[in-house]
Short mmCIF file of C-alpha atoms in Angstrom, two decimals:
data_model
loop_
_atom_site.label_atom_id
_atom_site.label_comp_id
_atom_site.label_asym_id
_atom_site.label_seq_id
_atom_site.Cartn_x
_atom_site.Cartn_y
_atom_site.Cartn_z
CA UNK A 885 -39.64 2.44 28.33
CA UNK A 886 -43.02 4.66 28.36
CA UNK A 887 -40.98 7.51 27.13
CA UNK A 888 -38.63 5.94 24.86
CA UNK A 889 -39.63 4.07 21.35
CA UNK A 890 -35.89 2.52 21.80
CA UNK A 891 -33.36 1.50 24.27
CA UNK A 892 -30.40 -0.45 24.31
CA UNK A 893 -28.20 -1.76 26.99
CA UNK A 894 -25.06 -3.92 27.11
CA UNK A 895 -25.48 -7.21 29.40
CA UNK A 896 -23.12 -10.23 30.18
CA UNK A 897 -24.69 -13.74 29.15
CA UNK A 898 -23.81 -17.09 30.31
CA UNK A 899 -24.05 -19.42 27.85
CA UNK A 900 -25.61 -23.21 28.42
CA UNK A 901 -21.89 -24.82 28.86
CA UNK A 902 -21.43 -22.09 31.54
CA UNK A 903 -19.21 -19.66 29.91
CA UNK A 904 -19.69 -15.78 29.77
CA UNK A 905 -19.90 -13.78 26.66
CA UNK A 906 -21.31 -10.14 25.96
CA UNK A 907 -24.36 -8.97 24.38
CA UNK A 908 -26.29 -6.55 23.29
CA UNK A 909 -29.79 -5.71 23.98
CA UNK A 910 -32.73 -3.95 22.72
CA UNK A 911 -36.25 -3.02 24.23
CA UNK A 912 -38.63 -1.31 22.01
CA UNK A 913 -42.31 -0.51 23.12
CA UNK A 914 -45.13 -1.53 20.89
CA UNK A 915 -48.95 -1.22 20.47
CA UNK A 916 -50.88 -4.35 21.06
CA UNK A 917 -54.20 -5.32 19.18
CA UNK A 918 -55.91 -5.76 21.99
CA UNK A 919 -54.84 -1.88 22.74
CA UNK A 920 -52.45 -2.49 25.43
CA UNK A 921 -48.63 -2.28 25.33
CA UNK A 922 -45.69 -4.43 24.67
CA UNK A 923 -42.02 -4.80 25.32
CA UNK A 924 -40.19 -6.17 22.12
CA UNK A 925 -36.36 -7.58 22.80
CA UNK A 926 -33.87 -8.25 20.75
CA UNK A 927 -30.69 -9.82 21.85
CA UNK A 928 -27.34 -9.71 20.09
CA UNK A 929 -24.03 -11.69 20.69
CA UNK A 930 -21.07 -8.92 21.09
CA UNK A 931 -18.66 -10.61 22.44
CA UNK A 932 -17.00 -12.18 19.11
CA UNK A 933 -17.24 -8.79 17.73
CA UNK A 934 -15.56 -7.27 19.95
CA UNK A 935 -12.82 -9.54 20.25
CA UNK A 936 -12.77 -9.22 16.64
CA UNK A 937 -12.09 -5.26 16.62
CA UNK A 938 -9.76 -5.67 19.23
CA UNK A 939 -7.76 -8.12 17.09
CA UNK A 940 -8.32 -5.67 14.54
CA UNK A 941 -6.74 -2.78 16.32
CA UNK A 942 -3.85 -4.47 17.52
CA UNK A 943 -3.20 -5.56 13.68
CA UNK A 944 -3.44 -2.01 12.88
CA UNK A 945 -0.79 -1.32 15.80
CA UNK A 946 1.87 -3.60 14.42
CA UNK A 947 1.09 -1.79 11.00
CA UNK A 948 1.65 1.67 11.90
CA UNK A 949 5.28 -0.02 13.56
CA UNK A 950 6.41 -1.21 10.24
CA UNK A 951 4.68 1.17 8.03
CA UNK A 952 7.53 3.40 7.82
CA UNK A 953 9.53 1.11 6.50
CA UNK A 954 7.59 -0.27 3.56
CA UNK A 955 6.71 2.08 0.60
CA UNK A 956 3.30 -0.23 -0.23
CA UNK A 957 0.38 1.65 0.59
CA UNK A 958 -1.89 -1.06 3.06
CA UNK A 959 -5.64 -0.66 3.18
CA UNK A 960 -8.13 -2.30 5.22
CA UNK A 961 -12.05 -2.27 4.64
CA UNK A 962 -15.24 -3.64 6.25
CA UNK A 963 -16.30 -6.82 4.13
CA UNK A 964 -20.16 -5.77 4.47
CA UNK A 965 -19.88 -1.92 4.29
CA UNK A 966 -17.22 -1.58 2.59
CA UNK A 967 -16.32 1.15 5.15
CA UNK A 968 -12.83 2.23 4.75
CA UNK A 969 -11.25 1.49 8.29
CA UNK A 970 -7.34 1.97 7.80
CA UNK A 971 -5.28 3.45 5.32
CA UNK A 972 -1.34 4.11 5.52
CA UNK A 973 0.15 7.03 5.32
CA UNK A 974 2.19 5.90 2.30
CA UNK A 975 -0.99 6.48 0.05
CA UNK A 976 -0.39 10.39 0.32
CA UNK A 977 3.35 9.50 -1.09
CA UNK A 978 1.78 6.86 -4.34
CA UNK A 979 -1.76 8.70 -4.90
CA UNK A 980 -0.55 12.50 -4.27
CA UNK A 981 -3.94 13.16 -2.10
CA UNK A 982 -4.37 13.21 1.47
CA UNK A 983 -5.08 10.03 3.55
CA UNK A 984 -8.37 12.07 4.95
CA UNK A 985 -9.49 12.45 1.32
CA UNK A 986 -9.85 8.57 1.38
CA UNK A 987 -11.66 8.61 4.51
CA UNK A 988 -14.26 11.38 3.93
CA UNK A 989 -15.45 10.23 0.53
CA UNK A 990 -15.67 6.54 -0.70
CA UNK A 991 -14.81 7.07 -4.25
CA UNK A 992 -11.23 8.71 -4.33
CA UNK A 993 -9.16 5.59 -4.54
CA UNK A 994 -11.41 4.68 -7.68
CA UNK A 995 -11.73 7.94 -9.03
CA UNK A 996 -7.51 8.23 -9.04
CA UNK A 997 -7.77 5.07 -11.29
CA UNK A 998 -7.17 5.73 -14.67
CA UNK A 999 -10.58 5.95 -17.07
CA UNK A 1000 -9.35 3.40 -18.91
CA UNK A 1001 -8.99 0.87 -16.50
CA UNK A 1002 -11.53 2.32 -13.83
CA UNK A 1003 -14.39 -0.41 -15.04
CA UNK A 1004 -11.99 -3.20 -15.09
CA UNK A 1005 -10.94 -2.84 -11.58
CA UNK A 1006 -14.41 -2.12 -10.28
CA UNK A 1007 -15.95 -4.98 -12.12
CA UNK A 1008 -13.08 -7.01 -10.15
CA UNK A 1009 -14.44 -5.62 -6.91
CA UNK A 1010 -17.22 -7.93 -5.84
CA UNK A 1011 -15.22 -11.24 -6.16
CA UNK A 1012 -12.22 -9.74 -3.68
CA UNK A 1013 -13.67 -10.98 -0.49
CA UNK A 1014 -13.92 -14.19 -1.40
CA UNK A 1015 -11.65 -15.33 -3.74
CA UNK A 1016 -9.08 -12.92 -3.30
CA UNK A 1017 -6.84 -11.41 -6.55
CA UNK A 1018 -4.21 -9.41 -7.84
CA UNK A 1019 -4.55 -6.84 -10.51
CA UNK A 1020 -2.42 -3.93 -12.37
CA UNK A 1021 -3.72 -1.11 -13.01
CA UNK A 1022 -2.89 2.97 -13.68
CA UNK A 1023 -3.55 5.73 -11.15
CA UNK A 1024 -3.32 9.49 -12.23
CA UNK A 1025 -2.31 11.98 -9.71
CA UNK A 1026 -3.22 15.20 -9.21
CA UNK A 1027 -0.31 16.68 -11.44
CA UNK A 1028 -1.73 14.40 -14.24
CA UNK A 1029 1.34 12.27 -13.87
CA UNK A 1030 0.64 8.43 -14.05
CA UNK A 1031 1.69 5.47 -12.43
CA UNK A 1032 1.37 2.10 -12.67
CA UNK A 1033 0.64 -0.34 -9.58
CA UNK A 1034 0.05 -3.64 -8.84
CA UNK A 1035 -2.54 -4.35 -6.17
CA UNK A 1036 -2.78 -7.60 -3.84
CA UNK A 1037 -6.31 -7.83 -2.01
CA UNK A 1038 -7.50 -10.82 0.42
CA UNK A 1039 -10.07 -11.31 3.05
CA UNK A 1040 -9.70 -11.76 6.50
CA UNK A 1041 -12.12 -14.26 8.12
CA UNK A 1042 -13.31 -14.68 11.85
CA UNK A 1043 -13.65 -17.67 13.94
CA UNK A 1044 -16.47 -19.22 12.10
CA UNK A 1045 -14.89 -18.88 8.65
CA UNK A 1046 -16.66 -15.56 7.62
CA UNK A 1047 -15.24 -13.26 5.90
CA UNK A 1048 -15.03 -9.90 7.89
CA UNK A 1049 -12.47 -7.56 6.46
CA UNK A 1050 -10.57 -7.08 3.21
CA UNK A 1051 -7.36 -5.77 3.24
CA UNK A 1052 -5.15 -4.63 0.25
CA UNK A 1053 -1.38 -3.70 -0.51
CA UNK A 1054 -0.45 -1.51 -3.49
CA UNK A 1055 2.98 -1.05 -4.73
CA UNK A 1056 4.07 1.13 -7.48
CA UNK A 1057 5.36 -0.83 -10.30
CA UNK A 1058 6.29 2.25 -12.51
CA UNK A 1059 9.71 1.04 -12.98
CA UNK A 1060 9.10 -2.32 -13.45
CA UNK A 1061 6.58 -1.64 -16.25
CA UNK A 1062 8.63 0.77 -17.76
CA UNK A 1063 11.64 -1.90 -17.75
CA UNK A 1064 8.93 -4.28 -19.55
CA UNK A 1065 8.36 -1.81 -22.08
CA UNK A 1066 11.42 -0.95 -22.85
CA UNK A 1067 12.65 -4.87 -23.12
CA UNK A 1068 9.52 -5.42 -25.39
CA UNK A 1069 10.44 -2.41 -27.89
CA UNK A 1070 14.17 -4.01 -28.02
CA UNK A 1071 12.75 -7.04 -28.57
CA UNK A 1072 10.36 -5.78 -31.50
CA UNK A 1073 13.35 -3.86 -33.01
CA UNK A 1074 15.88 -6.82 -32.70
CA UNK A 1075 12.84 -9.27 -34.58
CA UNK A 1076 12.35 -6.47 -37.55
CA UNK A 1077 15.78 -6.65 -38.11
CA UNK A 1078 16.36 -9.94 -38.32
CA UNK A 1079 13.52 -10.17 -40.80
CA UNK A 1080 15.08 -7.77 -42.75
CA UNK A 1081 18.19 -9.59 -42.96
CA UNK A 1082 16.45 -12.74 -43.39
CA UNK A 1083 14.90 -11.36 -46.38
CA UNK A 1084 18.11 -9.92 -48.03
CA UNK A 1085 19.53 -13.03 -47.50
CA UNK A 1086 16.80 -14.98 -49.11
CA UNK A 1087 17.25 -12.21 -52.25
CA UNK A 1088 21.26 -13.36 -52.21
CA UNK A 1089 20.44 -16.84 -52.61
CA UNK A 1090 17.66 -16.36 -55.39
CA UNK A 1091 19.93 -14.61 -57.40
CA UNK A 1092 22.68 -16.85 -57.43
CA UNK A 1093 20.32 -19.90 -57.83
CA UNK A 1094 19.19 -17.53 -61.22
CA UNK A 1095 22.71 -16.87 -62.01
CA UNK A 1096 23.51 -20.52 -62.27
CA UNK A 1097 21.03 -21.47 -64.22
#
């Protein structure tokens, strides 16, 4: 320690109940008020963290097995740092951008959202981890085309009930949205025709009543 301000080491630690877990020990040399030298030792349990990471990578392996069979975009983020941990290859097909671009630039996915929808999506992001959410918005591809997507977001909790990962599933709902818009337009046309015929009928009834007088 004399020649190093900080040293890290990984140890196996035995709990009071006899069980074993892994811990990370950090040692740092410090100057004491009396002019002497001391050592600060910080112990952090990492056994549960490692188990969670192992479960995460097992889950990612499962995602890779099925990702070729689905068109949805699947992403995974760290709940505390919001660092992107995983993004499925289907991101390239839907967003028109390389997967690596989202890993290189944390703002890539947000920047792809239509400007009119971006603020709404950004404002709802802090609520994702605890409550989860489902939201629809538009994305703009590099070629200028627009797609409607529906995103489902939910938190993944560890053994202590803490949200440690945020999972998102994004589906292309452009065809569904277009069908709804067409149905709405047809409904509006039908209502307009009904109003016109109702008005014409009312005029005829009024004319008949006037003739009888």
